[in-house]
mmCIF file of C-alpha atoms in Angstrom:
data_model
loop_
_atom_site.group_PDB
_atom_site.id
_atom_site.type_symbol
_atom_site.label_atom_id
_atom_site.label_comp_id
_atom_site.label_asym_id
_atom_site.label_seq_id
_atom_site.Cartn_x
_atom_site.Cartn_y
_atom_site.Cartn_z
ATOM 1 C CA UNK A 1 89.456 100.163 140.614
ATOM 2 C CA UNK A 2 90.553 96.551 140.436
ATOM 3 C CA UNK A 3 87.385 95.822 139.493
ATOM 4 C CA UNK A 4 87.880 98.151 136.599
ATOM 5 C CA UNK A 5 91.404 96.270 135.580
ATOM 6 C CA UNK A 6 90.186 93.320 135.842
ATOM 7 C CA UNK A 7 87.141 93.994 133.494
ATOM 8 C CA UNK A 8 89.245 95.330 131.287
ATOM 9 C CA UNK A 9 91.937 92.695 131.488
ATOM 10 C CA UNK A 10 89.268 90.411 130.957
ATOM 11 C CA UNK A 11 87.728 91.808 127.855
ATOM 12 C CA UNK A 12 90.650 92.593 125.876
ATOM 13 C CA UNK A 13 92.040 88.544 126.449
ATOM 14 C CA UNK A 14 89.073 87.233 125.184
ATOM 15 C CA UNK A 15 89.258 89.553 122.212
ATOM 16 C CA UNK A 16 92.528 88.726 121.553
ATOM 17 C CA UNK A 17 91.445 85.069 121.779
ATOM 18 C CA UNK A 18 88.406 85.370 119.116
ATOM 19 C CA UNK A 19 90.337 86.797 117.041
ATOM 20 C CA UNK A 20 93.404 84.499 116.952
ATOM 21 C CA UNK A 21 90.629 81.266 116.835
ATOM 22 C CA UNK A 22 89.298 83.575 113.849
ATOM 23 C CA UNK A 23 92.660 83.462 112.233
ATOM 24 C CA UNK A 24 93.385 80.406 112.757
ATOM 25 C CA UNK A 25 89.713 79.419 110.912
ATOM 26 C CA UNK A 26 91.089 81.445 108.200
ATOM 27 C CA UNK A 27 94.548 79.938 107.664
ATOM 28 C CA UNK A 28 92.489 76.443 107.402
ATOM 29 C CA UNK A 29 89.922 77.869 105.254
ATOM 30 C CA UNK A 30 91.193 80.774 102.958
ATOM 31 C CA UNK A 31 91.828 79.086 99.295
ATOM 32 C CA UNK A 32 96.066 80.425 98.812
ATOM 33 C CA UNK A 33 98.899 81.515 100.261
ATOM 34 C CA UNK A 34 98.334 85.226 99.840
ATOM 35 C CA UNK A 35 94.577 85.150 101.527
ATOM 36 C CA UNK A 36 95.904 82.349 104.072
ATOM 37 C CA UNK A 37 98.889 85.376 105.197
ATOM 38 C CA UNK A 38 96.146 87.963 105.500
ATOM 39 C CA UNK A 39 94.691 85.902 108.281
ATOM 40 C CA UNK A 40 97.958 85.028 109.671
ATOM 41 C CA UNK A 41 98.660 88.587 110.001
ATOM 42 C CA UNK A 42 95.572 89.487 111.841
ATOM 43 C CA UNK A 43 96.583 86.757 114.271
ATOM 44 C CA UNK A 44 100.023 88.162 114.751
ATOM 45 C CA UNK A 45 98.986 91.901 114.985
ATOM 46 C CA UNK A 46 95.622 92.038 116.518
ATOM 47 C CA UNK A 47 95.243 88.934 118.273
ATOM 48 C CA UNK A 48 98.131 88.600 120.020
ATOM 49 C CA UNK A 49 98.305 92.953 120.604
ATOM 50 C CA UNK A 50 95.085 92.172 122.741
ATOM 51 C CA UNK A 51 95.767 89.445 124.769
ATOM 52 C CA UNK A 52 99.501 91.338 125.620
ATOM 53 C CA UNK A 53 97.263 94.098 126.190
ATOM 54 C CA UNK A 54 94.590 92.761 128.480
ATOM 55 C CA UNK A 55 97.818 90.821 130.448
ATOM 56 C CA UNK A 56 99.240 94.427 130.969
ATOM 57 C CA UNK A 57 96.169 95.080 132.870
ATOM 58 C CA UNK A 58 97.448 92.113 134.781
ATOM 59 C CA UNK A 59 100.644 93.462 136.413
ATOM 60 C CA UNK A 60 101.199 95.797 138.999
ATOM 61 C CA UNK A 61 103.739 98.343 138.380
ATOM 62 C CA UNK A 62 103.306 100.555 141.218
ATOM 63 C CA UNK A 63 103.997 98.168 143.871
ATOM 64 C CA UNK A 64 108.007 97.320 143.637
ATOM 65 C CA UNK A 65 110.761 97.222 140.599
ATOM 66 C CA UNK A 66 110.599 93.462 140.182
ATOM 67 C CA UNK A 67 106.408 94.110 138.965
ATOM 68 C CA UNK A 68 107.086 96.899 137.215
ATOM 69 C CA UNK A 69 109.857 94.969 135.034
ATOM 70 C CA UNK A 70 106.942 92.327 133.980
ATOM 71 C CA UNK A 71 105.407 95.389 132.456
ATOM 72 C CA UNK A 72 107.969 96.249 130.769
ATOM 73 C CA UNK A 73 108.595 92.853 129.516
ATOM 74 C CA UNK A 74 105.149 92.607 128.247
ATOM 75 C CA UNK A 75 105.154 95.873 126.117
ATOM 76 C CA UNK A 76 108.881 94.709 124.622
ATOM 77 C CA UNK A 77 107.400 91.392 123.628
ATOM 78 C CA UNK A 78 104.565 93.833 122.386
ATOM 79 C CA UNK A 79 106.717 95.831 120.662
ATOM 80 C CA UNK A 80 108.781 93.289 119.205
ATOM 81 C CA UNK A 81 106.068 91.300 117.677
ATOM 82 C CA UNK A 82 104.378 94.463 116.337
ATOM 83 C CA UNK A 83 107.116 95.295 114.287
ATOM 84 C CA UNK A 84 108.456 91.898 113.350
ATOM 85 C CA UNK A 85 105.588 90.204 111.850
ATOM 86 C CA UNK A 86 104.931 92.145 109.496
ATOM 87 C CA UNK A 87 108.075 92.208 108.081
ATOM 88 C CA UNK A 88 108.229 88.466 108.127
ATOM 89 C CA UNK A 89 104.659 88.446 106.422
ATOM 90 C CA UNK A 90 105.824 90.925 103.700
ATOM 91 C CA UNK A 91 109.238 88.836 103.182
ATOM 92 C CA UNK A 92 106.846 85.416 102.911
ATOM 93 C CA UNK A 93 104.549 87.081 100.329
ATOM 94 C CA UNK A 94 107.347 88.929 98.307
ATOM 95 C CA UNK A 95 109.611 85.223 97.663
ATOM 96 C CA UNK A 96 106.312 83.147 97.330
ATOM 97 C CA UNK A 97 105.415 86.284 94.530
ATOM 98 C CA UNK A 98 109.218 86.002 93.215
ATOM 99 C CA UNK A 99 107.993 82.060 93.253
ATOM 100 C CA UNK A 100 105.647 82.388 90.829
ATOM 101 C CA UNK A 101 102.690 82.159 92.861
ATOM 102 C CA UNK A 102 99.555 83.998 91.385
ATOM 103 C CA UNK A 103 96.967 85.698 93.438
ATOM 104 C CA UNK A 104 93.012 84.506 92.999
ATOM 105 C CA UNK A 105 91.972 87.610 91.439
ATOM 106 C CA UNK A 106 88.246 88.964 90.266
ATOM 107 C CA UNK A 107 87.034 87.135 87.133
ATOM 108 C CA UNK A 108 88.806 89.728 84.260
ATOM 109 C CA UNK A 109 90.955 91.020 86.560
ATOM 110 C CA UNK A 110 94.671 91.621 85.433
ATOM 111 C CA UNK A 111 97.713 91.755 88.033
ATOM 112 C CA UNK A 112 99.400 95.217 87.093
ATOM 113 C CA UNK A 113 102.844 96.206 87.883
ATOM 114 C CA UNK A 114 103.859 93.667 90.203
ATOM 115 C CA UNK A 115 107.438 92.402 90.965
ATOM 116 C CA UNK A 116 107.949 94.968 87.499
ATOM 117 C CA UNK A 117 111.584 95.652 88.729
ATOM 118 C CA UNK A 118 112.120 92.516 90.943
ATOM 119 C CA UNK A 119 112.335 90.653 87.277
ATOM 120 C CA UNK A 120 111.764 86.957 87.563
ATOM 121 C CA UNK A 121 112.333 84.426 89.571
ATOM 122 C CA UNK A 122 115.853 84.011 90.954
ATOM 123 C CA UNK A 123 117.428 80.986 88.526
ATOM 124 C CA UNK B 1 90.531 83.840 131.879
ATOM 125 C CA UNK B 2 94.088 82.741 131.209
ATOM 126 C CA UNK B 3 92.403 79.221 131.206
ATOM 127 C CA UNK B 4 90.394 79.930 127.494
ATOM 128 C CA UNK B 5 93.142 82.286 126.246
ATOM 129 C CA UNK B 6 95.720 79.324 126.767
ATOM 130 C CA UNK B 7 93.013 77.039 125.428
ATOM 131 C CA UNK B 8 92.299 79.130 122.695
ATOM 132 C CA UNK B 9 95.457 79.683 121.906
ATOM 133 C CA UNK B 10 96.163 75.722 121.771
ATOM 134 C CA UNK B 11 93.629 75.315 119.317
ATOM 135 C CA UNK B 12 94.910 77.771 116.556
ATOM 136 C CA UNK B 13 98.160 75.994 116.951
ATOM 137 C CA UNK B 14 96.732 72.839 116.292
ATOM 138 C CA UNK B 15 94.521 74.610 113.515
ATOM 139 C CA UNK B 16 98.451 76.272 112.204
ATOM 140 C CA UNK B 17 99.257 72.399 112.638
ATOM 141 C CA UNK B 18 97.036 71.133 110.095
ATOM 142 C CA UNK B 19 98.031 73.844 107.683
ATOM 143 C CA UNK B 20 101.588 73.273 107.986
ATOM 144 C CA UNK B 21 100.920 69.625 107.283
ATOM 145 C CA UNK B 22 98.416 69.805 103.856
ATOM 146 C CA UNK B 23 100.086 73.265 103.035
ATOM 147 C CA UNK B 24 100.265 72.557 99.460
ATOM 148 C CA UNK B 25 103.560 75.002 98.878
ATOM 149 C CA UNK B 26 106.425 75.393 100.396
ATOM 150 C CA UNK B 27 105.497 78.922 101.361
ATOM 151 C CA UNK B 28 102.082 77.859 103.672
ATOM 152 C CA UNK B 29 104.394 75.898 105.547
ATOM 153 C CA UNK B 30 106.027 78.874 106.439
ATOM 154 C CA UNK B 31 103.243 80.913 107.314
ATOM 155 C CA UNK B 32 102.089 78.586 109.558
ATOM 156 C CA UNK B 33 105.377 77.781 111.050
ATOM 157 C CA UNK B 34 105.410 81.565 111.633
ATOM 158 C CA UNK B 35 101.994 81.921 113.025
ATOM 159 C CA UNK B 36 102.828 78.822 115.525
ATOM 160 C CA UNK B 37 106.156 80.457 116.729
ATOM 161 C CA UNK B 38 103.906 84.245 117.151
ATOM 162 C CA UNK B 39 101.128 81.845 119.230
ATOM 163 C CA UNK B 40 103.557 80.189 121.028
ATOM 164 C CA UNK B 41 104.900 83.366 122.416
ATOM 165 C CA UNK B 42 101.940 84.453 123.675
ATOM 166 C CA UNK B 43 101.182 80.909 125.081
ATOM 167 C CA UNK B 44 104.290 80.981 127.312
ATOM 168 C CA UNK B 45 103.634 84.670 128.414
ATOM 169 C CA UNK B 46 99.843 83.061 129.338
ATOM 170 C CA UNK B 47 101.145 80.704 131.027
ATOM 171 C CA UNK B 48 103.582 82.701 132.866
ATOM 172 C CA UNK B 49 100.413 84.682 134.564
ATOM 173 C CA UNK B 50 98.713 81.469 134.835
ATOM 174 C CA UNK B 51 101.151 79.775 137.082
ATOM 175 C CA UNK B 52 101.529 83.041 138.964
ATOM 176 C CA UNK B 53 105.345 82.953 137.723
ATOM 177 C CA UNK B 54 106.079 86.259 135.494
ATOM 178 C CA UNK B 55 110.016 84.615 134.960
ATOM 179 C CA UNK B 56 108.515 83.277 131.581
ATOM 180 C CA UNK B 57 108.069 86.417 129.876
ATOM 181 C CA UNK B 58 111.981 86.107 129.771
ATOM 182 C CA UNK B 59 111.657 83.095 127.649
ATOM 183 C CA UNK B 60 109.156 84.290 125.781
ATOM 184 C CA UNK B 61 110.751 87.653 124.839
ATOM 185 C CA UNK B 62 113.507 85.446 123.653
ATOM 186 C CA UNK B 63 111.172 83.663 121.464
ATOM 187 C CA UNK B 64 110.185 86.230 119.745
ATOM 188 C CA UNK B 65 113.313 87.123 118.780
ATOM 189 C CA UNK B 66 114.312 83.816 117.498
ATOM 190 C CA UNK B 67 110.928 83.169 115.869
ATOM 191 C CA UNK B 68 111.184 86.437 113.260
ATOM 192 C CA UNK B 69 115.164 85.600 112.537
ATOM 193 C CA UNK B 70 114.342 81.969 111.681
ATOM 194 C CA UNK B 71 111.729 82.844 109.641
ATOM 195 C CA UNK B 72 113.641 85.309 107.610
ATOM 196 C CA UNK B 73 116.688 82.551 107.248
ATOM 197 C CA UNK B 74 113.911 79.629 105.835
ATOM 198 C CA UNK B 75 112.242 82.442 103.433
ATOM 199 C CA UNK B 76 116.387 83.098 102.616
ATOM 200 C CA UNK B 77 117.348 79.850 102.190
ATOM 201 C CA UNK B 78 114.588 78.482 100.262
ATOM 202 C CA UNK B 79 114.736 81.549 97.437
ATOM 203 C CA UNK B 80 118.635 81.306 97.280
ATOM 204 C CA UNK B 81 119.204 77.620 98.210
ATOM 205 C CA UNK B 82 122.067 79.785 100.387
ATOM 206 C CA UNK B 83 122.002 81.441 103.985
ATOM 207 C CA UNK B 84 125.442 83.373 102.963
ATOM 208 C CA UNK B 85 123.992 84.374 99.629
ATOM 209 C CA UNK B 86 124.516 88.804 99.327
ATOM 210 C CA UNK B 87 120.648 88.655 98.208
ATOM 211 C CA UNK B 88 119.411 91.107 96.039
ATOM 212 C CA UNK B 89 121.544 94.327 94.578
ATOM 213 C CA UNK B 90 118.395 96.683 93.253
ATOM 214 C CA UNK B 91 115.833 93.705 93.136
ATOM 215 C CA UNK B 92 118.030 91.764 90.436
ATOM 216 C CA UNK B 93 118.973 88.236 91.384
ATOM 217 C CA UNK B 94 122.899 87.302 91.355
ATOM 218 C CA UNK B 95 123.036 84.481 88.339
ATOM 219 C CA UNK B 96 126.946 84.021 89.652
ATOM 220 C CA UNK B 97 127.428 82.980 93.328
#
């Protein structure tokens, strides 16, 4: 069994590592801002969702209250980071939009309907 | 294991480093000021296990928290030059404050 948890604990932290290295690649490589926060994003949400995961498999909650509480603690930071980033994401895309920042688009590609009732920039 | 997450996790900050320093708008800054303060979270719950001392999830909880707010206040602050500014009423900017 703690053969199991560890196997598991071990898998999903390296995940979680590839995939924030892979984001972090991406926030060096992708060409703007709008790209750069998709890869941002997938380090905040997957990335760091799989290393919180594979350090639940970590803890011990059965054995005494003081163990169970680092469980806890771990899904709250979990939690808290799940909801938060991408809120903070959609707030940095939505001013740097307001901005006047245009997305690379497709050769003959038009942007349609954005920011339609945001008007323009703030003064 | 906690070795080459922490490791791994020090080299996307450092990558988030370099990004924060070319970033050629204000707004890539940001992003990778963000994406430091998310790693950085993680890297002090990592090192929490790693050190055998859980009390850093604490800290790192806390960090969370602070990370999102001051994000929110520099996106604020640099699209209304104002942290006490109302913001938005139905997505049209206040010309008079």
């Amino acid at each position: 069994m703690d053969m199991i948890l560890d196997g598991l604990s071990w898998f999903f932290v390296l995940l979680g590592s590839a995939f924030v290295l892979i984001g972090a690649i991406g926030v060096i490589r992708l060409p703007e801002v709008f790209t750069r926060s998709h890869a941002a994003g997938m380090v905040d949400t997957f990335g760091t969702g799989m290393i919180i995961l594979g350090l639940c498999f970590q803890t011990s909650p059965f054995e005494s209250i003081a163990s169970a509480l680092v469980l806890v603690k771990l899904v709250m930071i979990g939690f808290f980071l799940f909801f938060t980033s991408p809120v903070s994401s959609h707030a940095l895309v939505r001013a740097a939009m307001a901005d006047g920042a245009k997305p690379l688009l497709k050769e003959g590609v038009e942007l349609e309907g954005a920011l339609k009732d945001e008007g323009d920039k703030p003064s | 294991m906690f070795v080459a997450a922490a490791a791994a996790l020090i080299v996307a900050i450092l990558l988030g480093l370099v990004r924060a320093l070319v970033g050629p708008t204000i707004y890539d800054r940001i992003l990778a000021g963000n994406m430091i303060g998310t790693l950085t979270v993680i890297l002090i719950a990592v090192h929490g296990f790693l050190a055998g001392r859980p009390e850093f999830l604490d800290i790192a909880l806390v960090y969370a928290l602070i990370n999102f707010i001051g994000t929110i206040a520099i996106l604020k602050y640099f699209r209304f030059k104002d942290l006490g500014h109302a913001g938005t009423d139905h997505g049209k900017a206040k010309e008079d404050t």
